[in-house]
Each structure stands twice: as structure tokens, then as C-alpha cells.
Tab-separated table of C-alpha atoms and ligand atoms in Angstrom:
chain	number	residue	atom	x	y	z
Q	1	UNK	CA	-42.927	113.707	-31.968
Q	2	UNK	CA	-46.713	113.550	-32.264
Q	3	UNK	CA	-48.735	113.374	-29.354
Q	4	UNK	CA	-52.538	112.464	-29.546
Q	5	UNK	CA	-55.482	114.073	-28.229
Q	6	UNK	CA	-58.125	114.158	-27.050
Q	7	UNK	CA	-61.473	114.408	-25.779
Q	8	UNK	CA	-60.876	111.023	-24.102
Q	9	UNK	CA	-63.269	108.959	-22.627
Q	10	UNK	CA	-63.872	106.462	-19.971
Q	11	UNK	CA	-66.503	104.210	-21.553
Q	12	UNK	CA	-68.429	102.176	-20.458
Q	13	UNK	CA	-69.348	98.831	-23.071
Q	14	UNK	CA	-71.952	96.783	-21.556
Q	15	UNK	CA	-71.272	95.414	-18.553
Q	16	UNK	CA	-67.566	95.634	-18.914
Q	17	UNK	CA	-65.640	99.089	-17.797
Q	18	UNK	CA	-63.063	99.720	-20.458
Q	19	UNK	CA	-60.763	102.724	-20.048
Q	20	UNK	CA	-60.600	104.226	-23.529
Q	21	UNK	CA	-57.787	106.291	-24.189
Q	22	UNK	CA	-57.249	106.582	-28.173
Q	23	UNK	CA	-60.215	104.737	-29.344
Q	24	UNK	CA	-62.452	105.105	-32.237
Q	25	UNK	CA	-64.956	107.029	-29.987
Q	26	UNK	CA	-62.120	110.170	-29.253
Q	27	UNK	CA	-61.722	112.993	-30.958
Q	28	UNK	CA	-58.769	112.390	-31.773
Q	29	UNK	CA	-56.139	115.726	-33.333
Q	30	UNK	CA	-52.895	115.232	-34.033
Q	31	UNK	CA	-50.351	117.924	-33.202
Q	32	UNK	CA	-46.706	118.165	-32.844
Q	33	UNK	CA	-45.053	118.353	-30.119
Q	34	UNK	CA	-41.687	120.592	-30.535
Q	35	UNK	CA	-38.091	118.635	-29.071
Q	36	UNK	CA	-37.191	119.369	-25.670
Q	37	UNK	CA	-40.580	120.552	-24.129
Q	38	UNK	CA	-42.209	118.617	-21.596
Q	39	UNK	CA	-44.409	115.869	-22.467
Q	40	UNK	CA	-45.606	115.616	-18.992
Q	41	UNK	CA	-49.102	116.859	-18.422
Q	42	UNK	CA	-50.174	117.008	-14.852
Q	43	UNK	CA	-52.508	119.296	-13.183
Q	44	UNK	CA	-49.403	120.862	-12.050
Q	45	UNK	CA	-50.633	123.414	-9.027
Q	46	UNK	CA	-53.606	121.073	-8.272
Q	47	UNK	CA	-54.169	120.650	-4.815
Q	48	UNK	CA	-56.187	118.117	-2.302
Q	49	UNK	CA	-59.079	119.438	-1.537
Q	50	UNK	CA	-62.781	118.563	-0.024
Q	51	UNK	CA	-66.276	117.698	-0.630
Q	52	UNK	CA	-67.086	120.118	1.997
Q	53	UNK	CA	-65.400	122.671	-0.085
Q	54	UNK	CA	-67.094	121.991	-3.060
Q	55	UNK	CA	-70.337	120.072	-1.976
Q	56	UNK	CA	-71.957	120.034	-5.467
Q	57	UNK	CA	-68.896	117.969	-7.480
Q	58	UNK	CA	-70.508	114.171	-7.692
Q	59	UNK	CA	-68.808	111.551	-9.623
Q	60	UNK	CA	-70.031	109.079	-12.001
Q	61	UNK	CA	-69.374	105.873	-12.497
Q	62	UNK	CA	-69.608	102.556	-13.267
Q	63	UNK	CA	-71.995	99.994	-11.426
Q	64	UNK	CA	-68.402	98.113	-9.991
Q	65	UNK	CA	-67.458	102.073	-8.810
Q	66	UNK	CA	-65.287	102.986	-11.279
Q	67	UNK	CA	-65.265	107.158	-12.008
Q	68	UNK	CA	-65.488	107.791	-15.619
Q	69	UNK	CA	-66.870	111.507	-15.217
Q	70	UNK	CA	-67.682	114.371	-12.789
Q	71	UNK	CA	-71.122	116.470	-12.258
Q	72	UNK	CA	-72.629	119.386	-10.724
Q	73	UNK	CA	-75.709	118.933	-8.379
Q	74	UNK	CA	-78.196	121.304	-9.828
Q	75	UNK	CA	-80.850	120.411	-7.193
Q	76	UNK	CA	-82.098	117.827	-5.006
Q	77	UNK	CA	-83.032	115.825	-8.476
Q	78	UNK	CA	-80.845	116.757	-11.039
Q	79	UNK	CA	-77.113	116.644	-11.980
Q	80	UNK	CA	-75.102	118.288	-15.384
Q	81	UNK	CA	-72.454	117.082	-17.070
Q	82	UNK	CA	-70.522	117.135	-20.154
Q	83	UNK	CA	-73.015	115.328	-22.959
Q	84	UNK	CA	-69.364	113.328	-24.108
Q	85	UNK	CA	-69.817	111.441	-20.656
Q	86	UNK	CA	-73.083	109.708	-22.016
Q	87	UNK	CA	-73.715	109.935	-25.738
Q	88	UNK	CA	-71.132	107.526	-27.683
Q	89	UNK	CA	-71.261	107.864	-31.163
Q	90	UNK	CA	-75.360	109.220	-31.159
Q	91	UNK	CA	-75.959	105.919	-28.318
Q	92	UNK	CA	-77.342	107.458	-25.121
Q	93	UNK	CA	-75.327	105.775	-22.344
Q	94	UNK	CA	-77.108	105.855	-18.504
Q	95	UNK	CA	-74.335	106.293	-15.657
Q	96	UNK	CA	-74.750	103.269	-13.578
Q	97	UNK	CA	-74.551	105.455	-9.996
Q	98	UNK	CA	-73.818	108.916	-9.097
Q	99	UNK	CA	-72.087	109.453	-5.841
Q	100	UNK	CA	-72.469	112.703	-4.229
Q	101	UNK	CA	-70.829	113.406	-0.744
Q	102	UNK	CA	-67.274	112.417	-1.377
Q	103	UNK	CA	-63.983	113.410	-0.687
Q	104	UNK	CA	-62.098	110.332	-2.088
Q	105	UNK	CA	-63.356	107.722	-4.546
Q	106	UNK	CA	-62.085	105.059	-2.142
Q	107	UNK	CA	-65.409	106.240	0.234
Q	108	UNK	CA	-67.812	106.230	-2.587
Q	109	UNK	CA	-70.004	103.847	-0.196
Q	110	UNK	CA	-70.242	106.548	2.101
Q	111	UNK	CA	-71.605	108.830	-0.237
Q	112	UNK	CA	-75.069	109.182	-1.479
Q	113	UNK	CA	-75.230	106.801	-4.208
Q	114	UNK	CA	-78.114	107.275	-6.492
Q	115	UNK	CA	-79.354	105.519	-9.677
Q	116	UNK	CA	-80.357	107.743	-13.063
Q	117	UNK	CA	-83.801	107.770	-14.095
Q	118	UNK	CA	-83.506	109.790	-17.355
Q	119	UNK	CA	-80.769	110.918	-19.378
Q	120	UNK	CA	-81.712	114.547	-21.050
Q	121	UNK	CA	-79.159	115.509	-23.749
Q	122	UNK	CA	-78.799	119.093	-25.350
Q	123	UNK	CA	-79.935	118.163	-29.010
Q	124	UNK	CA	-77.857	118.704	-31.626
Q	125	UNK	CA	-74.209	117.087	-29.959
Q	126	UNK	CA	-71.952	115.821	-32.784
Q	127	UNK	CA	-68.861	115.911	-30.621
Q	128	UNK	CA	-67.208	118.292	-27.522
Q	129	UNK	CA	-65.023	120.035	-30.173
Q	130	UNK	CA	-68.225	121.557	-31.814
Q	131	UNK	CA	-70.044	122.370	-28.407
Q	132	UNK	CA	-73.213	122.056	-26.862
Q	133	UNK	CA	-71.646	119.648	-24.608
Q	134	UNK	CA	-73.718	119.363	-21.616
Q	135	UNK	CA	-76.629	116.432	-20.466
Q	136	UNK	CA	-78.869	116.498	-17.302
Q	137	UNK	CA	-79.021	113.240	-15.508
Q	138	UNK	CA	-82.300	112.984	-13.755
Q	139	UNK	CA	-81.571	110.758	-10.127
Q	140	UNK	CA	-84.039	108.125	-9.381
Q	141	UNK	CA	-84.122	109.195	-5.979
Q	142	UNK	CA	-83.823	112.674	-4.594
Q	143	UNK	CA	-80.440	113.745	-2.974
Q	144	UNK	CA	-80.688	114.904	0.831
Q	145	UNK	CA	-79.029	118.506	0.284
Q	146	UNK	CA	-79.056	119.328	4.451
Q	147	UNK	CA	-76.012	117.670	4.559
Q	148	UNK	CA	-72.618	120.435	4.064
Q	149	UNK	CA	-71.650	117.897	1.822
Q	150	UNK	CA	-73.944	117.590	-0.692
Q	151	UNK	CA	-75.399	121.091	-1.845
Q	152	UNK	CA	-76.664	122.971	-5.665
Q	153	UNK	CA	-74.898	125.296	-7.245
Q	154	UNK	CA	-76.565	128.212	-8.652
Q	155	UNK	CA	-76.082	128.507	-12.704
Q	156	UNK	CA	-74.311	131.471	-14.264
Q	157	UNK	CA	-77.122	133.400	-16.393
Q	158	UNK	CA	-76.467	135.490	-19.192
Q	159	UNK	CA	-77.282	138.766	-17.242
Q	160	UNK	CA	-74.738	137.364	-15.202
Q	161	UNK	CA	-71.960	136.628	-17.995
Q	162	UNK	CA	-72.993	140.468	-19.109
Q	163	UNK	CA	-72.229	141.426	-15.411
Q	164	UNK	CA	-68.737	140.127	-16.285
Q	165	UNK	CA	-68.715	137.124	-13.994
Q	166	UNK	CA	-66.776	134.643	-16.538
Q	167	UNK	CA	-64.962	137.937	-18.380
Q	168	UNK	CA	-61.510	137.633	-20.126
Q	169	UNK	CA	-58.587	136.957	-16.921
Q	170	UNK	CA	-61.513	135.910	-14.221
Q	171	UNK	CA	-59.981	133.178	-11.917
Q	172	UNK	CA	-61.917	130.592	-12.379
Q	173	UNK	CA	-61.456	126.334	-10.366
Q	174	UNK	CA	-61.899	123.482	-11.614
Q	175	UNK	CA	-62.331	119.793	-9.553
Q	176	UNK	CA	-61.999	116.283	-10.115
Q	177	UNK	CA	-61.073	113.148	-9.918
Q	178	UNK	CA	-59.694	113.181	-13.265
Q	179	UNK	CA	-55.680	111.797	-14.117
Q	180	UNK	CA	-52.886	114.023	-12.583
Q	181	UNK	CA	-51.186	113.686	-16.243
Q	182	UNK	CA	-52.161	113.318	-19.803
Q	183	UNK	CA	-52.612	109.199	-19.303
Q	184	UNK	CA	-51.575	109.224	-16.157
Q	185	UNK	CA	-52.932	107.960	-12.488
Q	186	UNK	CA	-56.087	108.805	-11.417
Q	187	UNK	CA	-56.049	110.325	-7.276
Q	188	UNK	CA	-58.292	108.932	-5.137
Q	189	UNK	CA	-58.817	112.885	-3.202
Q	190	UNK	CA	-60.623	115.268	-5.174
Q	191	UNK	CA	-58.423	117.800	-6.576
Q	192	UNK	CA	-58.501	121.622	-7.402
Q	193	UNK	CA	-57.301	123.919	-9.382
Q	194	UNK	CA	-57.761	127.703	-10.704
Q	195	UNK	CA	-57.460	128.797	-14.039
Q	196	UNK	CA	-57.762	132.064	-15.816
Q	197	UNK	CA	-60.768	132.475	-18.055
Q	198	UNK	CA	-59.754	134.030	-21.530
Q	199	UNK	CA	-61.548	135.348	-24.661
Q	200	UNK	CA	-63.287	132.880	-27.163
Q	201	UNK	CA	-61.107	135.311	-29.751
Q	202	UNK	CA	-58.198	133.903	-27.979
Q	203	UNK	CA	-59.023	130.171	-27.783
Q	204	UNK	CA	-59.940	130.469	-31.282
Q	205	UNK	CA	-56.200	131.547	-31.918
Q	206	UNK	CA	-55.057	128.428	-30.010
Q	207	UNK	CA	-56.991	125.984	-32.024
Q	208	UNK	CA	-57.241	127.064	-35.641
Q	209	UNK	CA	-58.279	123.541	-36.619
Q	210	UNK	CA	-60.940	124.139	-34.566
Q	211	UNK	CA	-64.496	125.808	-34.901
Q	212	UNK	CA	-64.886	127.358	-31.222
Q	213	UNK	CA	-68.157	127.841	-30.352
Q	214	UNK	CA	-69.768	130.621	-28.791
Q	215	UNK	CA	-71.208	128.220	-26.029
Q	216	UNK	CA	-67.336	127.085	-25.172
Q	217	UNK	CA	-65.627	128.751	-22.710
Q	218	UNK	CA	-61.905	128.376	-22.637
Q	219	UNK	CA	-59.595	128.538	-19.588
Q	220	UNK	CA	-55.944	128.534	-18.422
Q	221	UNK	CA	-52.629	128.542	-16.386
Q	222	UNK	CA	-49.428	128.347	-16.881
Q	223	UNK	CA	-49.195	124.414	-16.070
Q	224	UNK	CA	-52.711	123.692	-14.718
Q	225	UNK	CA	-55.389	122.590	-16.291
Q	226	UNK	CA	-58.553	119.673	-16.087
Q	227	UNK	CA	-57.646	116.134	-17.707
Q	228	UNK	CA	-59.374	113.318	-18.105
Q	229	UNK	CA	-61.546	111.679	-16.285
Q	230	UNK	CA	-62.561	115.316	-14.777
Q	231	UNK	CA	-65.147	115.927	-18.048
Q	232	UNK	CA	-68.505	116.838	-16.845
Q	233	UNK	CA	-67.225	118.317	-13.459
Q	234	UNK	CA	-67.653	121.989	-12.631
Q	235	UNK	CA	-65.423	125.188	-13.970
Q	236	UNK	CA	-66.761	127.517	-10.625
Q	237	UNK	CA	-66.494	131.421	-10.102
Q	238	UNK	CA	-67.238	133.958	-8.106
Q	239	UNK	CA	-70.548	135.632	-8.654
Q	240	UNK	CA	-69.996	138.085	-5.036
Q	241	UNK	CA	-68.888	135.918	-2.170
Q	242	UNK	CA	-71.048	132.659	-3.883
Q	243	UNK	CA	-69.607	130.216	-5.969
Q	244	UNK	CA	-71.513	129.870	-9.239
Q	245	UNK	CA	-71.023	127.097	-11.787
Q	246	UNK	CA	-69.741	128.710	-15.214
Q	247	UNK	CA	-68.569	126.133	-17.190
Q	248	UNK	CA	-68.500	121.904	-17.650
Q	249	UNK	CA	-64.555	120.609	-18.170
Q	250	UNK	CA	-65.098	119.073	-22.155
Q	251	UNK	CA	-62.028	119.032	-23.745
Q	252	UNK	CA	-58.271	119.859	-24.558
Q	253	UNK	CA	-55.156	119.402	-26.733
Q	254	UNK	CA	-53.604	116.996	-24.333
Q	255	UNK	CA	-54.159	118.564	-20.442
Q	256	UNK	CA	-51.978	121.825	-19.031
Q	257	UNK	CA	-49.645	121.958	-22.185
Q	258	UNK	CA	-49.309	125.446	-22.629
Q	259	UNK	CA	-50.446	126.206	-26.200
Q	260	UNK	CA	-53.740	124.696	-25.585
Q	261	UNK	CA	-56.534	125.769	-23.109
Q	262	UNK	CA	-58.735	123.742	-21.239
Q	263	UNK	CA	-62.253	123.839	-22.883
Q	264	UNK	CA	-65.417	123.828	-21.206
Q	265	UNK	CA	-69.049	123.975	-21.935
Q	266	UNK	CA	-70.436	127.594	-21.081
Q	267	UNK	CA	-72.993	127.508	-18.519
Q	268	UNK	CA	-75.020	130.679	-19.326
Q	269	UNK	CA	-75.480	129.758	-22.734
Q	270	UNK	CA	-77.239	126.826	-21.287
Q	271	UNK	CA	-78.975	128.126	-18.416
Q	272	UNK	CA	-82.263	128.573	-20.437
Q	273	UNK	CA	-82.476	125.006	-21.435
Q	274	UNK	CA	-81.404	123.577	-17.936
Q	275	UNK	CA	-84.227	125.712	-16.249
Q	276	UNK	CA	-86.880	124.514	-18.909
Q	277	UNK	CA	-86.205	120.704	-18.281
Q	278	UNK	CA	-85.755	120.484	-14.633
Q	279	UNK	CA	-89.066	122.523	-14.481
Q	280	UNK	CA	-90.518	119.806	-16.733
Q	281	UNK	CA	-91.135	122.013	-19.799
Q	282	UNK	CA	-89.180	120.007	-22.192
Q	283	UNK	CA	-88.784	120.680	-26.019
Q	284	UNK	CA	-88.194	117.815	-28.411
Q	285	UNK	CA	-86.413	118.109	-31.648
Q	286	UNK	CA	-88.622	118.026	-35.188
Q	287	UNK	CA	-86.404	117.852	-38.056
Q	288	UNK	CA	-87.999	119.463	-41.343
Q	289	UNK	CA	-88.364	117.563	-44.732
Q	290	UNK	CA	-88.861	119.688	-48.261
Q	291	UNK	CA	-90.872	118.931	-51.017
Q	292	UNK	CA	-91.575	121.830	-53.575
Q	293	UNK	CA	-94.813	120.299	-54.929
Q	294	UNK	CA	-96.397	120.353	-51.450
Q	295	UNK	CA	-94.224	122.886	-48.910
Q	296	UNK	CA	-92.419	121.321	-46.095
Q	297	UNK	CA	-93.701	119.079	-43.428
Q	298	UNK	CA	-92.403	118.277	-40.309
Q	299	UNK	CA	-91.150	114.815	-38.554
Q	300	UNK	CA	-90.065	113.464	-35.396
Q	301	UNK	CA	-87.618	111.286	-37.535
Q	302	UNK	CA	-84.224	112.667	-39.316
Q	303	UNK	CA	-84.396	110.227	-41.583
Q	304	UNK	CA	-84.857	111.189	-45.162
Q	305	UNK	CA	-88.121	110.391	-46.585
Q	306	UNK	CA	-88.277	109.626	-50.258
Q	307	UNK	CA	-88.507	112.385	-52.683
Q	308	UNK	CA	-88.126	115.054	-49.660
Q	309	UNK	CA	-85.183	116.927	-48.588
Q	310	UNK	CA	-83.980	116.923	-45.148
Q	311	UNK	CA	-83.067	120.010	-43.806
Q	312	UNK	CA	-82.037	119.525	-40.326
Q	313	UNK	CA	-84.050	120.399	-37.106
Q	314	UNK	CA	-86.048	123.671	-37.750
Q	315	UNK	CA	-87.970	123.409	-34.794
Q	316	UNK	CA	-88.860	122.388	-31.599
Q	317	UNK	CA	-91.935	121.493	-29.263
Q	318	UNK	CA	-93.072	120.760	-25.871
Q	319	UNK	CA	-92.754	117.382	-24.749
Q	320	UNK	CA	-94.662	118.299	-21.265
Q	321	UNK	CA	-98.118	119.924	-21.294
Q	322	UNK	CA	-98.074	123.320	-20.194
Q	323	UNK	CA	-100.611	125.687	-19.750
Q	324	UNK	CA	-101.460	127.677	-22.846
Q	325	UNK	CA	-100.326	124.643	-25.482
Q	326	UNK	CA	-102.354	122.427	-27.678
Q	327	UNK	CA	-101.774	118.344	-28.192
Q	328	UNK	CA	-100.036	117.498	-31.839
Q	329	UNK	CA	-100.737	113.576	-32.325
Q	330	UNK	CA	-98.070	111.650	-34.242
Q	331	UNK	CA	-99.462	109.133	-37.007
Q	332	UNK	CA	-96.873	106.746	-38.743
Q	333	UNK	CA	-96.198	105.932	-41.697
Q	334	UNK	CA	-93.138	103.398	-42.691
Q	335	UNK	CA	-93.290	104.589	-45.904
Q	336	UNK	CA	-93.626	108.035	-45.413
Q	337	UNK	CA	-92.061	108.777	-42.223
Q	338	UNK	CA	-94.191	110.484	-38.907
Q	339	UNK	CA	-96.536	113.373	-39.300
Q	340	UNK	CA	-98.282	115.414	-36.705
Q	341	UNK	CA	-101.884	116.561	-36.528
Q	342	UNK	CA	-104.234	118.517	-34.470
Q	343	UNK	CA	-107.113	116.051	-34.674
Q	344	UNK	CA	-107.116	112.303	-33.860
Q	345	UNK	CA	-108.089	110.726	-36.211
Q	346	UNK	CA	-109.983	107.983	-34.107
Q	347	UNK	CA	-112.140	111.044	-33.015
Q	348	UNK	CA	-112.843	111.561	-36.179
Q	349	UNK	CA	-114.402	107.917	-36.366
Q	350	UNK	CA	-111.658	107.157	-39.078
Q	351	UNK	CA	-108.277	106.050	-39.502
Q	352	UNK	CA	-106.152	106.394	-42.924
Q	353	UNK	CA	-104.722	103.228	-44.605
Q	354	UNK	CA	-101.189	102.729	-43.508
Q	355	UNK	CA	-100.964	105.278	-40.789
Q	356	UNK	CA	-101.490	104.070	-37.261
Q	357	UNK	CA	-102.205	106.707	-34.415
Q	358	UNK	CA	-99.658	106.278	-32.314
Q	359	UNK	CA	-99.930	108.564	-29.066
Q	360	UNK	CA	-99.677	112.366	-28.316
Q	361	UNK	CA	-96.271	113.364	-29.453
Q	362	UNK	CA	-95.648	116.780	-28.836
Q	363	UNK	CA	-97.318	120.027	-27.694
Q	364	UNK	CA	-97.257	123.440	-29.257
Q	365	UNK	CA	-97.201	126.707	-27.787
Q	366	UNK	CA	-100.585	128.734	-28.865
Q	367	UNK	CA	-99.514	132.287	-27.566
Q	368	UNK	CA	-96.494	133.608	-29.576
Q	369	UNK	CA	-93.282	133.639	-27.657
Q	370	UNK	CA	-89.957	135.251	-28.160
Q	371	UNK	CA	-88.356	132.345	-29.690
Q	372	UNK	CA	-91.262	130.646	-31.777
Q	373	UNK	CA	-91.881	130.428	-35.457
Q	374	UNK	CA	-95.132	130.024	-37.450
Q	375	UNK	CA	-96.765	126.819	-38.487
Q	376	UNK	CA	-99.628	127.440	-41.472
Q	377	UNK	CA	-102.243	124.689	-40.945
Q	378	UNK	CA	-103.810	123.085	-43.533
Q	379	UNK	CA	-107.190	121.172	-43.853
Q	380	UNK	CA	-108.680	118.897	-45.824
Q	381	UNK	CA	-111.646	116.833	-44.139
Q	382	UNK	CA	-110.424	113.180	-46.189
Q	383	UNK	CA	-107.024	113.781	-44.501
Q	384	UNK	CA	-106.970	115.818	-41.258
Q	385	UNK	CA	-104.794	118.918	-41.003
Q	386	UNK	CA	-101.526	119.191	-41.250
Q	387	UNK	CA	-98.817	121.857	-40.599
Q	388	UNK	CA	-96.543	123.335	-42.904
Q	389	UNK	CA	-94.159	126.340	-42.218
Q	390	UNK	CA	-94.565	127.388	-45.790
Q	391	UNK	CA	-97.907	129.515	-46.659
Q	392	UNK	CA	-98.519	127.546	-50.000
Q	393	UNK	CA	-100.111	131.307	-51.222
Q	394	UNK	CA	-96.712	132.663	-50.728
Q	395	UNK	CA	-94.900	129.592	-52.823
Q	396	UNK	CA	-97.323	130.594	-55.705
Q	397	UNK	CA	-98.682	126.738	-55.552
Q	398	UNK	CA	-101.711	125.233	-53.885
Q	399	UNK	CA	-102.122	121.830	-52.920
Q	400	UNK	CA	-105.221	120.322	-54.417
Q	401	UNK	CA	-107.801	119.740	-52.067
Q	402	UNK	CA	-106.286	121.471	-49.522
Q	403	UNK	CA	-107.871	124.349	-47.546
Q	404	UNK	CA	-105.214	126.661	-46.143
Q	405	UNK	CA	-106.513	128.217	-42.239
Q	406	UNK	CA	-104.189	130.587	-41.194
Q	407	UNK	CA	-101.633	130.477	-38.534
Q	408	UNK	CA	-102.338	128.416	-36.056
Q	409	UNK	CA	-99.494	127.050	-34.320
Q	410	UNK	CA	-95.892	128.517	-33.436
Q	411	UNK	CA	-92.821	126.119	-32.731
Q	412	UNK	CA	-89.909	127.170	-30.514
Q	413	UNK	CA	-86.786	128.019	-32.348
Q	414	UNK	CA	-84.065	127.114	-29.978
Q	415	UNK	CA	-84.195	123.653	-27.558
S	501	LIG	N1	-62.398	115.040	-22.194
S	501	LIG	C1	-61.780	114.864	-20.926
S	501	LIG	C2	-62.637	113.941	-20.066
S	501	LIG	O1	-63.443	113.236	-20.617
S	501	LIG	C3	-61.476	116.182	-20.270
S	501	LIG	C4	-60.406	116.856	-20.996
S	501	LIG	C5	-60.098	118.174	-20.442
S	501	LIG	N2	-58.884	118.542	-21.066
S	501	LIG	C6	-58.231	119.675	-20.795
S	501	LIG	N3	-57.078	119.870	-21.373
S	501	LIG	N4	-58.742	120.558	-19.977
S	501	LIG	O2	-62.426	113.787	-18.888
């Protein structure tokens, strides 16, 4: 028999909770399933457990309290979860409430029920399968962390991955509210469960129709595993006597069937990122376009623009002002797409027909950095400068008119 699976997802459309199961939204791989082994998929060795026990699990939901995902408190302001919990088919979704506290779904009004301000998701998410499956969800409201039952977790860093904290046959737990089988019930008491961490080598084996990721972490035991409706909760080890969070429950060939591990995002690949945005340093994606006449430009927009090439996102900038950065205004064009430039224009006493000035974009880093990349500015007093990542000398082409300055800028490389 065939059996579907499954990153499945509890979706919310409009105003209406709809429990998606095999939708157009999942990623959906068919597999067979050979006669005589069990089609049941519980969380077989799961076990009741408490909020007290695990004070940074909150649950997401719906605004009539249904739980479509888990989270991870990162602190007082800011939760992770799996970016398949809010992005449906490129559409950022906001979860209506988080409610942190909670042993059983049944008391969510006893919980700390907060609103989400700002959805932040890792750039570059085409599905769970491919990674980069996380999202911080910024509360409206800060949680009260003095209770025991709502508390951070500290992140797994990659010195800490190097230490060996999330190495090949570490026990790691899992919790949620997620279904005891494979479309099963949901329980109303949090659950846990451990599972053995093993080698992206190995999970690779297990899913050769798969591309695993070196920011997936894969983890197992013989009959237990995460299911849905626990995606975006917390994968937990020990780092010492302190629980740290390692990974972000994202997917699985149906849920504790033995030939397929339980995937999660891995934390420490993201523990860069997470640090930058909840310290307000955020970078925003700028896709690069390619024209061989006149060297590549950048854009805020991946659309293609006419007679350019789009080459994906090449680099990235600050959306906050930090110390050390310079403003990049964004002019737009319908025809030609968005373009950034060190000047405004409207200091300039000028506009340019068909561009409006639109607001500062972006900011870029003026002191190299490890991760940053060259922009060559160009000038041309009609025009303003621009930035290029090409050094026209070193195409063998100039542009008419054009005055090239030197470097002046460097992007970061990485979100
Ligand atoms: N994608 C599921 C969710 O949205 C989680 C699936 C985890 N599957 C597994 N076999 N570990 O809740």
C-alpha cells in the first residue's frame, strides 16, 4: 500500500481553522509501505509530561484556540518555530495567539496568551524538506519569565555542536501537543519523548529522494518520534546539567515508522541569525540582476527586470541602523524595478523622471566584516551613484558617463 507524507500542516485560511492533512500546501512523498508492518504511527514511548518541566514549549494557535504548532521561548519577546508553521506557499501567515505556561491545551486561558507583532522568516524557505526551516515570532507584549512556567532556553552554538552536544547517538526530547499517530488524535497534556540524534550521512541514507541539508538535524527511536501538530516545538539536549534547544521538529516520512527519522531544523546553524534579529540588527534580502552591457545591479525585488538576468539573492543588508553603517535609499522604478543609492536625490535638489524616492531601504556595513562582499560605486552627477559588484575595469567595458570610485560599500553574504 502507499501511505502519504508529509510535512503536514494545520492551516489556518482566513478566519476559518482548517486542519490540512494532504492538501496542496504538503509536501507530499509517496512511499510504500511493505505488507504486514504496522501502519500505526504513534509517539509510541511518549509520556505526559509538564510545563514546569519544559517551561519554554508555547503553543500556537488559532484566534478560537486551536494548536496548529509548537515554539521555543527565546526571551521575554521572542519565540522560534519551524518557518512551515507560518509561510504557506511564499504567504507570511501571523499566529493569532501564543500561549506560554501550559500543561494542557484545555487551560490555554490560564496561560500567558500573547498576540504577534512581527513575523521574521529565515530568507530563502522553499519548503521543510530543503531546510532553513525556522521563523521568529516577535510577541506584542513581553512574556513574564519569573514564573517556573514560562522560562528561555539557551540556543545551541556552533562551538557548542563542535563540543559534541548534538553528536551522532546523543539523546535528545522532543514535546508537543502534536497527534499521538500519523492522523491521529491530538492529547490535550503535553507530551515527551527522547530520541537519538544520528549523522546527516545517515539521514541522507534514509531519504535518498531527499536533499538533506546541512542545517537539518535528524533524530530517532525505535517507535518514537514527533508528528504533527508538534512542528515548530523544541528537539532539547543536554549542554552539562542545562537543557539547550538543538533542533525545531520540521518534518518526516509519516511519524515513528522506522525507516524514516524525525527531521528537525538545526539550531546552531541558526544561532547567528536568531542573535542578529532579536538584537535588532536585521539583514534584508537583495536579489542581483545581470546585464553585460552595464555589470550587475542590485534590487529589493526578485522579479526579473527586462533585458537583465536574475540571479538569485547575492546579498544582504541591514534593515536596522547600526553603528558603523551608511543609509542606501531605494528609488522606484515600475519599469525598471528598485535601485539603491547613497545620495537622495531630493538633497540633491532633483528628482529623475519616473523614479520616485521612496524611503531609506537598507543600510550597509562600512567596516569590512567576516561575511561581507564588495560593492564598486559608481558616479555620475546627472544620475546619482549607484552600486555594482562588478568593477566595470575588470569586465573590460566602461559605462559611458560613468565615473567608477572605488570600493565603497560591503554587503553581508549570509542572512
Ligand atoms: N510537519 C509536522 C508538523 O507540522 C511535523 C512532522 C514531524 N514528523 C516526524 N516524523 N518527526 O507538525
Amino acid at each position: 500500500m502507499l501511505s502519504a507524507l508529509t510535512v503536514r500542516r494545520w492551516a489556518i485560511a482566513s478566519t476559518i481553522a482548517l486542519l490540512i492533512g494532504c492538501g496542496a500546501e504538503d509536501i507530499t512523498e509517496q512511499h510504500s509501505q511493505s505488507p504486514g508492518q504496522s501502519i500505526q504511527q504513534d509517539i509510541v514511548g511518549g509520556t505526559n509530561t509538564t510545563i514546569s518541566d519544559n517551561p519554554w514549549q508555547v503553543s500556537l494557535q488559532t484566534s478560537s484556540g486551536f494548536h496548529f504548532c509548537g515554539g521555543s521561548v527565546i526571551n521575554a519577546n521572542w519565540i522560534l518555530t519551524a518557518q512551515h508553521c507560518v509561510n504557506y506557499g511564499g504567504v507570511i501567515s501571523t499566529p493569532a495567539r501564543v500561549v506560554a505556561g501550559i500543561t494542557n491545551i484545555s487551560g490555554s486561558n490560564s496561560g500567558q496568551i500573547r498576540t504577534v507583532a512581527e513575523v521574521v522568516p529565515y530568507p530563502g524557505y522553499v519548503g521543510a524538506n530543503k531546510g532553513k526551516d525556522v521563523a521568529l515570532l516577535r510577541l506584542s507584549s513581553p512574556l513574564e519569565l519569573s514564573s517556573g512556567n514560562v522560562q528561555a532556553i539557551g540556543l545551541v552554538t556552533a562551538a557548542d555542536a563542535s563540543g559534541g552536544v548534538t553528536g551522532t547517538g546523543v539523546v535528545s526530547r522532543v514535546t508537543g501537543w502534536g497527534t499521538l499517530a500519523s492522523g491521529g488524535s491530538s492529547p490535550d497534556t503535553l507530551q515527551t519523548v527522547d530520541v537519538s540524534i544520528l549523522s546527516n550521512i545517515s539521514a541522507q541514507s534514509s531519504y535518498p529522494n531527499e536533499t538533506i541539508t546541512a542545517d537539518q538535524l535528524a533524530s530517532a527511536a525505535p517507535g518514537k518520534d514527533s508528528c504533527q501538530g508538534d512542528s515548530g516545538g523544541p528537539l532539547t539536549v543536554l549542554k552539562g546539567s542545562t537543557r539547550v534547544l538543538a533542533g525545531v521538529v520540521s518534518w518526516g516520512y509519516g511519524c515513528a515508522d522506522s525507516r524514516y527519522p524525525g527531521m528537525y531544523a538545526r539550531v546552531s546553524s541558526f544561532a547567528p541569525w536568531i542573535d542578529r534579529v532579536i538584537a535588532g540588527a536585521r539583514r534584508v534580502a537583495l536579489y542581483r540582476h545581470y546585464n553585460r552591457g552595464s555589470g550587475d545591479h542590485f534590487y529589493t525585488l526578485s522579479s526579473s527586470v527586462a533585458g537583465y538576468v536574475s540571479e538569485g539573492v547575492s546579498g544582504f543588508v541591514l534593515a536596522t541602523q547600526i553603528p558603523g553603517s551608511t543609509p542606501l535609499y531605494r528609488y522606484f522604478n515600475s519599469r525598471s524595478g528598485d535601485h539603491f543609492y547613497t545620495t537622495n536625490w531630493s538633497d540633491l535638489g532633483f528628482g529623475r523622471d519616473g523614479y520616485a524616492y521612496e524611503w531609506v531601504e537598507a543600510y550597509v556595513p562600512t567596516d569590512s566584516a567576516p561575511d561581507t562582499a564588495n560593492w564598486y560605486r559608481y558616479f555620475n552627477t546627472g544620475n546619482g551613484d549607484h552600486f555594482y559588484t562588478t568593477n566595470w575595469n575588470e569586465l573590460g567595458a566602461g559605462g559611458g558617463g560613468w565615473i567608477y570610485e572605488g570600493v565603497r560599500a560591503q554587503v553581508y553574504t549570509t542572512p
